[in-house]
Each structure stands twice: as structure tokens, then as C-alpha cells.
Tab-separated table of C-alpha atoms in Angstrom:
chain	number	residue	atom	x	y	z
A	1	MET	CA	-12.333	-100.071	16.419
A	2	THR	CA	-13.764	-100.567	14.227
A	3	LEU	CA	-13.307	-101.613	10.871
A	4	LEU	CA	-14.458	-98.181	9.066
A	5	THR	CA	-12.041	-95.942	11.590
A	6	ARG	CA	-9.226	-98.924	12.091
A	7	HIS	CA	-9.070	-98.066	7.839
A	8	GLN	CA	-11.513	-95.434	7.193
A	9	GLY	CA	-9.021	-93.524	4.293
A	10	ALA	CA	-8.753	-96.467	2.667
A	11	LEU	CA	-12.261	-97.734	2.290
A	12	LEU	CA	-12.680	-93.760	1.283
A	13	VAL	CA	-11.144	-94.092	-0.939
A	14	LEU	CA	-12.015	-97.060	-2.899
A	15	MET	CA	-15.418	-96.473	-2.715
A	16	PHE	CA	-14.870	-93.311	-4.030
A	17	ASN	CA	-13.434	-94.852	-7.328
A	18	LEU	CA	-16.345	-97.378	-6.964
A	19	PHE	CA	-19.006	-94.687	-6.483
A	20	LEU	CA	-17.180	-91.980	-9.421
A	21	VAL	CA	-18.158	-95.000	-11.745
A	22	PHE	CA	-21.508	-96.922	-11.454
A	23	SER	CA	-22.932	-92.692	-10.931
A	24	GLY	CA	-21.082	-92.107	-14.741
A	25	ILE	CA	-22.789	-95.362	-15.747
A	26	GLY	CA	-25.474	-94.073	-15.019
A	27	LEU	CA	-25.544	-90.843	-16.213
A	28	VAL	CA	-26.635	-91.524	-19.640
A	29	ILE	CA	-29.993	-93.069	-19.363
A	30	PRO	CA	-32.035	-89.390	-18.618
A	31	ILE	CA	-29.910	-87.999	-21.648
A	32	MET	CA	-29.565	-90.543	-24.046
A	33	PRO	CA	-33.573	-89.629	-25.750
A	34	LYS	CA	-31.782	-86.628	-26.781
A	35	PHE	CA	-28.488	-88.024	-27.789
A	36	MET	CA	-30.175	-90.044	-29.990
A	37	ASP	CA	-32.165	-86.424	-31.579
A	38	SER	CA	-28.607	-84.941	-31.133
A	39	LEU	CA	-26.575	-87.584	-33.403
A	40	GLY	CA	-29.584	-89.213	-35.290
A	41	ILE	CA	-28.818	-93.169	-33.496
A	42	THR	CA	-31.915	-95.362	-33.781
A	43	GLY	CA	-32.460	-97.717	-30.089
A	44	GLY	CA	-30.424	-100.992	-32.266
A	45	VAL	CA	-27.652	-98.266	-31.821
A	46	ILE	CA	-28.146	-97.361	-28.653
A	47	GLY	CA	-28.540	-100.885	-27.216
A	48	LEU	CA	-25.451	-101.577	-28.439
A	49	LEU	CA	-23.736	-98.476	-27.152
A	50	ILE	CA	-24.726	-100.354	-24.153
A	51	ALA	CA	-24.138	-104.015	-24.243
A	52	SER	CA	-20.600	-102.867	-25.342
A	53	PHE	CA	-19.812	-101.982	-22.271
A	54	SER	CA	-20.960	-105.227	-21.339
A	55	LEU	CA	-19.276	-106.567	-23.349
A	56	THR	CA	-15.987	-105.544	-22.854
A	57	GLN	CA	-16.134	-105.869	-19.413
A	58	PHE	CA	-16.661	-109.492	-19.374
A	59	LEU	CA	-13.570	-110.496	-21.525
A	60	CYS	CA	-11.204	-108.170	-20.370
A	61	SER	CA	-12.469	-109.386	-16.371
A	62	PRO	CA	-9.854	-112.098	-16.079
A	63	LEU	CA	-7.362	-110.040	-17.450
A	64	ALA	CA	-7.515	-107.260	-14.901
A	65	GLY	CA	-8.407	-110.014	-11.728
A	66	ARG	CA	-4.740	-111.238	-12.816
A	67	LEU	CA	-2.965	-108.712	-13.370
A	68	ALA	CA	-4.017	-106.738	-10.368
A	69	ASP	CA	-2.431	-109.684	-7.947
A	70	SER	CA	0.581	-109.191	-10.207
A	71	PHE	CA	1.639	-105.972	-10.983
A	72	GLY	CA	-0.629	-104.055	-7.594
A	73	ARG	CA	-4.200	-103.234	-6.965
A	74	LYS	CA	-3.641	-99.108	-6.290
A	75	ARG	CA	-1.519	-99.051	-10.497
A	76	MET	CA	-4.221	-100.877	-11.292
A	77	ILE	CA	-7.150	-99.086	-10.040
A	78	VAL	CA	-5.645	-95.179	-10.400
A	79	ILE	CA	-4.799	-96.035	-14.936
A	80	GLY	CA	-9.151	-97.112	-14.478
A	81	MET	CA	-9.827	-94.198	-13.230
A	82	ILE	CA	-7.737	-92.664	-15.988
A	83	VAL	CA	-9.725	-94.837	-18.478
A	84	PHE	CA	-12.835	-93.620	-17.363
A	85	ALA	CA	-12.181	-90.134	-16.904
A	86	VAL	CA	-10.308	-90.630	-20.832
A	87	SER	CA	-14.621	-92.632	-21.346
A	88	GLU	CA	-16.452	-90.055	-19.998
A	89	GLY	CA	-14.290	-86.960	-21.302
A	90	ILE	CA	-15.178	-88.739	-25.302
A	91	PHE	CA	-18.370	-89.094	-24.918
A	92	GLY	CA	-18.850	-85.753	-24.355
A	93	LEU	CA	-16.792	-85.106	-27.582
A	94	ALA	CA	-19.075	-87.583	-29.683
A	95	SER	CA	-20.172	-86.346	-32.899
A	96	SER	CA	-20.561	-89.730	-33.974
A	97	PRO	CA	-21.699	-92.816	-33.194
A	98	ALA	CA	-17.775	-94.442	-33.309
A	99	LEU	CA	-16.560	-91.833	-30.700
A	100	LEU	CA	-20.304	-93.321	-28.538
A	101	PHE	CA	-18.248	-96.049	-29.117
A	102	VAL	CA	-14.901	-96.247	-27.759
A	103	SER	CA	-16.282	-94.145	-25.035
A	104	ARG	CA	-18.497	-97.766	-23.325
A	105	MET	CA	-16.362	-99.639	-24.600
A	106	LEU	CA	-13.052	-98.061	-22.571
A	107	GLY	CA	-16.005	-97.381	-19.725
A	108	GLY	CA	-16.442	-101.018	-19.504
A	109	ILE	CA	-12.256	-101.239	-20.038
A	110	SER	CA	-11.736	-99.296	-16.901
A	111	ALA	CA	-15.282	-101.054	-14.931
A	112	ALA	CA	-12.756	-103.485	-15.610
A	113	MET	CA	-8.946	-102.724	-14.782
A	114	ILE	CA	-10.496	-101.130	-11.271
A	115	MET	CA	-13.290	-103.956	-10.205
A	116	PRO	CA	-11.907	-106.842	-9.090
A	117	ALA	CA	-8.404	-104.454	-8.193
A	118	VAL	CA	-10.803	-102.434	-5.347
A	119	MET	CA	-12.638	-105.931	-4.107
A	120	ALA	CA	-8.322	-107.267	-4.213
A	121	TYR	CA	-7.799	-104.936	-1.448
A	122	ALA	CA	-10.079	-104.394	0.426
A	123	ALA	CA	-9.938	-108.882	0.659
A	124	ASP	CA	-6.083	-108.020	1.888
A	125	ILE	CA	-6.359	-105.151	4.272
A	126	THR	CA	-9.650	-107.520	6.408
A	127	THR	CA	-9.643	-110.208	8.174
A	128	PRO	CA	-11.141	-113.508	7.701
A	129	GLU	CA	-13.769	-111.967	10.004
A	130	GLU	CA	-13.959	-108.558	9.311
A	131	ARG	CA	-14.376	-109.569	5.390
A	132	ALA	CA	-18.079	-109.369	4.929
A	133	ALA	CA	-17.579	-105.327	5.957
A	134	GLY	CA	-15.589	-104.779	3.832
A	135	MET	CA	-17.234	-105.645	0.724
A	136	GLY	CA	-20.845	-104.502	1.800
A	137	TYR	CA	-18.893	-101.478	2.635
A	138	ILE	CA	-18.175	-101.757	-0.851
A	139	THR	CA	-20.603	-102.552	-2.094
A	140	ALA	CA	-22.736	-99.876	-1.233
A	141	SER	CA	-20.410	-97.252	-2.598
A	142	ILE	CA	-21.909	-99.023	-6.413
A	143	THR	CA	-25.880	-99.492	-4.668
A	144	THR	CA	-25.283	-95.629	-4.168
A	145	GLY	CA	-23.232	-94.553	-7.832
A	146	PHE	CA	-25.803	-96.264	-9.477
A	147	ILE	CA	-28.631	-94.726	-7.756
A	148	ILE	CA	-27.312	-91.780	-7.874
A	149	GLY	CA	-26.034	-91.451	-11.099
A	150	PRO	CA	-29.561	-91.378	-12.800
A	151	GLY	CA	-30.026	-88.033	-10.400
A	152	ILE	CA	-27.175	-86.283	-11.341
A	153	GLY	CA	-26.735	-86.779	-15.809
A	154	GLY	CA	-31.071	-85.420	-15.622
A	155	TYR	CA	-30.473	-82.377	-13.176
A	156	ILE	CA	-26.997	-80.944	-14.693
A	157	ALA	CA	-28.174	-82.332	-17.797
A	158	GLU	CA	-30.365	-78.648	-17.694
A	159	PHE	CA	-26.900	-76.896	-18.467
A	160	GLY	CA	-26.268	-78.115	-21.235
A	161	ILE	CA	-26.134	-82.360	-21.962
A	162	ARG	CA	-23.136	-83.002	-22.855
A	163	VAL	CA	-21.582	-80.711	-19.076
A	164	PRO	CA	-22.523	-84.411	-17.489
A	165	PHE	CA	-19.721	-86.379	-19.438
A	166	TYR	CA	-17.423	-84.120	-18.752
A	167	SER	CA	-18.270	-83.319	-15.352
A	168	ALA	CA	-17.285	-86.897	-14.861
A	169	ALA	CA	-13.896	-86.549	-16.901
A	170	ALA	CA	-12.734	-84.065	-14.701
A	171	ALA	CA	-14.163	-86.298	-10.957
A	172	GLY	CA	-12.515	-89.421	-12.293
A	173	LEU	CA	-9.010	-87.677	-12.884
A	174	PHE	CA	-9.183	-85.821	-10.091
A	175	ALA	CA	-10.437	-89.224	-8.202
A	176	ALA	CA	-6.848	-90.717	-9.533
A	177	CYS	CA	-5.071	-88.068	-8.730
A	178	ILE	CA	-5.895	-88.966	-4.751
A	179	THR	CA	-6.464	-92.535	-5.076
A	180	LEU	CA	-2.249	-91.836	-6.535
A	181	PHE	CA	-0.909	-89.866	-3.577
A	182	ILE	CA	-3.443	-91.014	-0.786
A	183	LEU	CA	-3.484	-94.547	-1.486
A	184	ARG	CA	-1.106	-97.196	-0.093
A	185	GLU	CA	-0.222	-100.946	-2.415
A	186	SER	CA	-2.077	-103.020	0.097
A	187	LEU	CA	0.505	-106.623	0.349
A	188	PRO	CA	-1.538	-110.430	0.556
A	189	SER	CA	-1.420	-112.198	3.696
A	190	LYS	CA	0.007	-115.147	5.017
A	191	GLU	CA	-3.604	-116.224	3.993
A	192	MET	CA	-4.163	-114.812	0.980
A	193	ARG	CA	-1.319	-116.018	0.131
A	194	SER	CA	-1.813	-120.016	1.239
A	195	ASP	CA	-5.373	-119.355	-0.810
A	196	THR	CA	-3.292	-119.194	-4.185
A	197	PRO	CA	-2.667	-122.698	-5.341
A	198	PRO	CA	-6.044	-124.316	-5.349
A	199	ARG	CA	-8.155	-120.180	-6.860
A	200	ALA	CA	-5.241	-120.764	-9.354
A	201	ALA	CA	-6.205	-124.375	-10.157
A	202	VAL	CA	-10.186	-123.290	-10.548
A	203	GLU	CA	-9.180	-119.672	-12.461
A	204	ARG	CA	-6.195	-121.706	-15.404
A	205	ARG	CA	-9.571	-123.978	-16.296
A	206	GLY	CA	-10.546	-120.427	-18.651
A	207	LEU	CA	-13.599	-118.350	-18.036
A	208	PHE	CA	-14.831	-119.672	-21.797
A	209	SER	CA	-14.655	-123.410	-20.424
A	210	GLN	CA	-16.296	-122.742	-17.302
A	211	LEU	CA	-19.048	-121.392	-18.762
A	212	LYS	CA	-19.534	-124.584	-20.925
A	213	ASN	CA	-18.607	-126.974	-18.704
A	214	ALA	CA	-21.565	-125.110	-16.566
A	215	TYR	CA	-24.611	-127.698	-17.324
A	216	LYS	CA	-22.439	-130.311	-15.763
A	217	GLU	CA	-23.356	-128.413	-11.828
A	218	PRO	CA	-25.946	-128.368	-8.818
A	219	TYR	CA	-28.091	-125.526	-9.385
A	220	PHE	CA	-26.270	-125.037	-13.648
A	221	LEU	CA	-30.805	-124.577	-13.907
A	222	SER	CA	-30.034	-121.092	-11.370
A	223	LEU	CA	-27.149	-120.107	-13.656
A	224	VAL	CA	-29.660	-120.030	-15.804
A	225	ILE	CA	-32.398	-118.207	-14.413
A	226	VAL	CA	-29.758	-115.598	-13.088
A	227	PHE	CA	-29.166	-114.787	-17.651
A	228	VAL	CA	-32.656	-114.952	-17.953
A	229	MET	CA	-33.052	-111.543	-15.614
A	230	SER	CA	-30.683	-110.839	-16.579
A	231	PHE	CA	-31.257	-110.101	-19.288
A	232	GLY	CA	-35.373	-109.010	-19.050
A	233	LEU	CA	-34.082	-106.836	-16.238
A	234	ALA	CA	-31.143	-105.169	-19.076
A	235	ASN	CA	-34.449	-105.214	-21.217
A	236	TYR	CA	-35.712	-103.091	-18.694
A	237	GLU	CA	-33.767	-100.730	-17.616
A	238	THR	CA	-31.221	-100.661	-21.350
A	239	ILE	CA	-34.603	-98.153	-22.623
A	240	TYR	CA	-37.055	-96.646	-20.239
A	241	GLY	CA	-35.209	-93.132	-20.575
A	242	LEU	CA	-36.455	-93.116	-24.096
A	243	PHE	CA	-39.680	-95.231	-23.921
A	244	VAL	CA	-40.736	-92.268	-21.116
A	245	ASP	CA	-39.619	-90.517	-23.681
A	246	ARG	CA	-41.124	-91.450	-26.429
A	247	LYS	CA	-44.775	-92.147	-24.588
A	248	PHE	CA	-44.579	-89.569	-22.830
A	249	GLY	CA	-42.521	-86.417	-23.695
A	250	PHE	CA	-40.343	-87.078	-20.672
A	251	GLN	CA	-37.595	-84.874	-19.808
A	252	PRO	CA	-34.559	-85.738	-18.183
A	253	LYS	CA	-35.627	-84.182	-15.102
A	254	ASP	CA	-38.528	-86.201	-15.106
A	255	ILE	CA	-37.070	-89.387	-15.908
A	256	ALA	CA	-34.077	-88.798	-13.695
A	257	PHE	CA	-36.660	-88.216	-9.861
A	258	ILE	CA	-38.380	-91.183	-10.956
A	259	ILE	CA	-34.650	-93.684	-11.127
A	260	THR	CA	-34.068	-92.262	-8.832
A	261	PHE	CA	-36.567	-92.078	-6.051
A	262	GLY	CA	-36.565	-95.632	-6.415
A	263	SER	CA	-33.470	-96.600	-6.388
A	264	ILE	CA	-33.230	-94.518	-3.176
A	265	ALA	CA	-36.643	-96.327	-1.970
A	266	GLY	CA	-35.154	-100.410	-2.387
A	267	ALA	CA	-31.985	-99.339	-0.943
A	268	VAL	CA	-33.836	-97.618	2.308
A	269	ILE	CA	-35.253	-101.699	1.746
A	270	GLN	CA	-32.119	-103.924	1.230
A	271	VAL	CA	-30.645	-102.083	4.101
A	272	THR	CA	-33.452	-102.365	6.587
A	273	ALA	CA	-35.973	-105.421	5.465
A	274	PHE	CA	-34.374	-107.991	3.072
A	275	SER	CA	-32.748	-109.788	5.860
A	276	TRP	CA	-36.339	-109.836	7.779
A	277	ILE	CA	-37.887	-110.651	4.440
A	278	LEU	CA	-35.718	-113.235	3.457
A	279	ASN	CA	-35.208	-115.172	6.440
A	280	ARG	CA	-39.343	-114.737	6.536
A	281	LEU	CA	-40.028	-116.513	3.536
A	282	GLY	CA	-36.971	-118.108	1.824
A	283	GLU	CA	-34.438	-117.892	-0.994
A	284	GLN	CA	-36.769	-119.120	-3.554
A	285	LEU	CA	-40.064	-117.804	-2.735
A	286	VAL	CA	-39.008	-114.437	-2.769
A	287	ILE	CA	-37.211	-115.085	-6.300
A	288	SER	CA	-40.101	-116.697	-7.201
A	289	LEU	CA	-42.506	-113.431	-6.226
A	290	CYS	CA	-39.726	-110.651	-6.662
A	291	LEU	CA	-40.025	-112.666	-10.709
A	292	PHE	CA	-43.737	-112.503	-10.572
A	293	PHE	CA	-43.610	-108.758	-9.949
A	294	ALA	CA	-41.915	-107.926	-12.012
A	295	GLY	CA	-43.187	-109.018	-15.000
A	296	LEU	CA	-46.959	-108.020	-13.974
A	297	PHE	CA	-45.154	-104.491	-13.617
A	298	ILE	CA	-44.032	-104.097	-16.284
A	299	LEU	CA	-46.599	-105.897	-18.849
A	300	LEU	CA	-48.321	-102.929	-16.556
A	301	THR	CA	-45.999	-99.596	-17.439
A	302	LEU	CA	-47.292	-100.287	-21.382
A	303	PHE	CA	-51.108	-98.911	-20.262
A	304	VAL	CA	-50.638	-96.708	-17.538
A	305	HIS	CA	-50.506	-92.827	-19.258
A	306	GLN	CA	-50.547	-90.333	-15.680
A	307	PHE	CA	-46.957	-89.298	-14.382
A	308	TRP	CA	-48.370	-89.977	-10.795
A	309	MET	CA	-49.424	-94.014	-12.318
A	310	ILE	CA	-46.056	-94.724	-14.150
A	311	PHE	CA	-44.269	-93.617	-11.149
A	312	ALA	CA	-45.574	-95.999	-8.623
A	313	VAL	CA	-45.680	-98.350	-11.560
A	314	THR	CA	-42.037	-97.623	-11.702
A	315	PHE	CA	-41.644	-97.856	-8.357
A	316	VAL	CA	-43.120	-101.885	-7.951
A	317	VAL	CA	-40.751	-102.418	-11.275
A	318	PHE	CA	-37.252	-101.178	-9.003
A	319	LEU	CA	-38.431	-102.513	-5.351
A	320	ALA	CA	-39.032	-106.514	-6.498
A	321	ILE	CA	-35.269	-105.715	-8.596
A	322	ASP	CA	-33.332	-103.943	-5.446
A	323	ILE	CA	-34.739	-107.590	-3.268
A	324	LEU	CA	-33.992	-110.259	-6.267
A	325	ARG	CA	-30.186	-109.053	-7.236
A	326	PRO	CA	-29.227	-110.722	-3.625
A	327	ALA	CA	-32.483	-112.649	-3.024
A	328	ILE	CA	-30.685	-115.037	-6.298
A	329	SER	CA	-27.076	-114.801	-4.929
A	330	THR	CA	-28.156	-115.496	-1.323
A	331	GLN	CA	-29.332	-118.519	-3.151
A	332	LEU	CA	-26.232	-119.481	-5.322
A	333	SER	CA	-23.449	-118.533	-2.767
A	334	MET	CA	-25.498	-121.058	-0.032
A	335	VAL	CA	-25.025	-123.808	-3.150
A	336	ALA	CA	-21.998	-122.927	-3.245
A	337	GLU	CA	-20.438	-124.907	-0.112
A	338	ASP	CA	-16.806	-125.358	-1.114
A	339	GLN	CA	-16.863	-122.961	-4.455
A	340	GLN	CA	-18.326	-119.835	-4.027
A	341	GLY	CA	-15.485	-118.159	-5.139
A	342	TYR	CA	-15.838	-120.038	-8.886
A	343	VAL	CA	-19.641	-119.615	-7.965
A	344	ALA	CA	-19.210	-116.083	-7.569
A	345	GLY	CA	-17.854	-116.150	-10.658
A	346	LEU	CA	-20.323	-117.451	-12.785
A	347	ASN	CA	-22.758	-114.974	-11.687
A	348	SER	CA	-21.181	-112.858	-13.222
A	349	ALA	CA	-20.420	-114.311	-16.048
A	350	PHE	CA	-23.967	-115.153	-16.532
A	351	THR	CA	-25.189	-111.927	-15.762
A	352	SER	CA	-22.950	-110.783	-17.907
A	353	LEU	CA	-23.717	-111.906	-20.824
A	354	GLY	CA	-27.633	-111.059	-20.504
A	355	ASN	CA	-26.563	-107.561	-19.749
A	356	ILE	CA	-25.042	-108.003	-23.271
A	357	VAL	CA	-27.799	-109.431	-25.152
A	358	GLY	CA	-30.055	-107.767	-22.938
A	359	PRO	CA	-29.531	-104.189	-25.227
A	360	ILE	CA	-29.754	-105.377	-28.030
A	361	VAL	CA	-32.461	-107.348	-27.891
A	362	ALA	CA	-34.550	-104.267	-26.900
A	363	GLY	CA	-32.594	-101.773	-28.751
A	364	PHE	CA	-33.575	-102.757	-32.422
A	365	LEU	CA	-37.416	-104.003	-30.972
A	366	LEU	CA	-37.830	-100.064	-29.871
A	367	ASP	CA	-36.665	-99.219	-33.637
A	368	MET	CA	-40.000	-101.660	-34.761
A	369	ASN	CA	-42.586	-100.572	-31.442
A	370	VAL	CA	-41.775	-98.321	-28.475
A	371	ASN	CA	-44.223	-101.934	-26.395
A	372	TYR	CA	-41.647	-104.603	-27.955
A	373	PRO	CA	-39.272	-104.556	-25.557
A	374	TYR	CA	-41.213	-104.247	-21.899
A	375	THR	CA	-43.911	-106.397	-24.042
A	376	LEU	CA	-40.497	-109.017	-24.058
A	377	ALA	CA	-39.008	-108.157	-21.061
A	378	SER	CA	-42.063	-109.085	-18.726
A	379	LEU	CA	-42.953	-112.844	-21.074
A	380	VAL	CA	-39.481	-113.786	-20.333
A	381	LEU	CA	-39.562	-112.061	-17.279
A	382	LEU	CA	-42.612	-114.701	-15.801
A	383	ILE	CA	-41.115	-117.714	-18.490
A	384	CYS	CA	-38.836	-117.286	-15.676
A	385	CYS	CA	-40.616	-117.259	-12.011
A	386	VAL	CA	-41.932	-120.197	-13.498
A	387	LEU	CA	-38.577	-121.445	-13.785
A	388	SER	CA	-38.002	-121.092	-10.083
A	389	VAL	CA	-40.452	-122.418	-9.017
A	390	ALA	CA	-40.000	-125.260	-11.396
A	391	ALA	CA	-36.346	-125.504	-9.673
A	392	LYS	CA	-38.322	-125.148	-5.887
A	393	LYS	CA	-40.457	-128.130	-7.033
A	394	ARG	CA	-38.068	-129.658	-7.472
A	395	SER	CA	-35.818	-129.256	-4.671
A	396	LEU	CA	-38.614	-130.678	-2.231
A	397	GLN	CA	-38.671	-133.524	-4.459
A	398	GLY	CA	-34.722	-134.127	-4.496
A	399	ALA	CA	-35.588	-133.991	-1.168
């Protein structure tokens, strides 16, 4: 009996919740140019809006994870989905930037509440042998949400630019009800409880203490690459809709089509060829190549004009990004040895920091000149490529 057969109901509910949350995050991408016009807000404000989501998620995640252990997985998921619904409803109703910030910060809190609880629930109901498969289903729902979100937002926006957010709010409340009435509370297994002391000892160091001492670790250069990569990619993704709207006059449907197609292609590569590519070339070479092509094609975005050329360049960038993210996570897991959880936490923290700083810088640069954000993103990713090559040489010399 397979994992999905034995825990079909629970896994489907967990996947549905995460799918909704990450679809809600992506909804805003194709709609934001029209929102900017209707509320009269600048690119700098947009960058701060997106960063506020990442900041609240970053700050609340450690506490939310501990609450999921003491307060219960199910309760945290239900409350998180209600907060998500409220945040989407506020965004749809917002008539001022202040309400938009309230919405995005609540969205970050909801993601912080839901993510650790869902991951813990998936770990509770799986054996060590099934753990990878269970996390694979959960990760697939996140990826699918990111893929579908912009497409849904772009097409539903045809009925009004606020309709996608009202729809997301209604779906969030529906998911909260399903979770409340269908999902059973999970209990940690004996193996999970026996693992608690060492993991708790790491947590007691505190998030900021871990960040402060990260430079002492042998994989610190990899963490620097994670931050720089996240900064560059967040810079690119944050203002993509605004960039093509201002430079080429794209409508929400055009933006949704390009993002959705590019993301689907990337997901297909992840599922069908990622392992082969990694085994064939190795993590370090794959990371360096993806950084190079992402940086190069972001730069080319500044020089293309026809729709099909913009589509092709964006496709390559999205493909490089979709291969790059799991490749660098795999590389870090290979050097983590017996510190898998600790290193995964640092990976997430450095990614979040890049996701906070990147949108802020991109938004303010956009107000200066439409080409500045992508010039910086390209430069940052190419510098990151050089760092990656340097890390490979250092590892070879150490060997």
C-alpha cells in the first residue's frame, strides 16, 4: 500500500492548503501594474510590499514552528488559513497603501503558521522510508501553486482587478473548513520524540545567533551564494509584471501566459530530467551554469522587443531558476552531514533575507529607470556565478 493510498485524505488536504497559499502569493504578479495605476503607488512601495511578506514570514517562522509542536498541527493550519483568507480579502478591499501592507504582512504570518505545521504533519504520518515521498507531494503542491497563481490572477482579473483576491479569500475559508472537519490531529511518533532533544538544543541558539555564527561553518560560501542568488532572483521576479507593462504595454493575460508557460516547463524539467542533469554534471557545475544563463538572459531582456523574443528570453530565465533552486538545496544537503535540519534552516533564512532585500532594491530602482533593476539583477547573478566557480576550485584544492 503506497503512502498516498494510506494517507490520501490527509495529504490531499495538506496539499490543497499549501496550493492555495502559494497561488495567493502569485496572484498579485500580473495584476500589480493595474493596481499601481488605480492606487497611484510607486515601484518602491511595491518592493516594500513584497518584502513585508517575506519579513513577517522570516520573523514568525521560528515561533510558529514551536507552536505547531505544542499547540497542535491542525489548529495552526486552520488558524493560518483563516489569516490567509483575511489577508486576501483586505488586499481586495484596499483603497490605500497602508491596507496593502497590512494584507501582505498578514499573508506572511499565515505562511509562517501553515508551512511548519504542514511539514510537521507530513513527517508525523510518514515512516523514515516514506519521508522523501511525503515531502515530495508537499513540495509539488507549493510548486504548482506558484505556477498556477499568476495564470489564475491574470485571467480572473478580466472580471475586475480585485476579483482574484476575493476568490482567494473565499477559497481560503473553504480550505479552513475542510481542514477543521476532515483533518485529524497528528501525533509525533516515538522516533520523532526521541529526536527532539538535539533539535531543541539547536533551536535554543536562536535564529539571529545562528545567522551571526554562520561564517564559521565550512559551507558559509554556499550560504552567501544562496543569499546573492535569492537577492537577484527576487529582484527579477518582483518587478517582472511592472517591467513588461511599462516597456511593452503587456496586459495581465499576456503576463500570466508567459509566467505560467515558463513555470510549467520548468516544473516538467524538474520532474523528468533534474536528477539526470545533476548526476551527469554534478551540483556545482549545474549551479554555475544556471547562474550564468540566468544572469545573461536577464541582461538580454533589456534588448529584446518582439513578444516571441521576450517570451523566449523569459523562458530560459525561468528554466535556469527552476533548476538552480533544487540544485543548491541538494548541494547544501550533501555537505550538511549530521546537521541536515540546522543547514536547511540556514538555507531558508538566507533565502528569506534575499527575498526581503531584493524586492526593496528592485522597486526603488524601477522608479529611477525601468532598466536599472534588471541591470543589477544580471550583475548580481553573474557575480554569484564567479563565486560559485571559486567555491568549486576551493573544494578541488581542499580535496
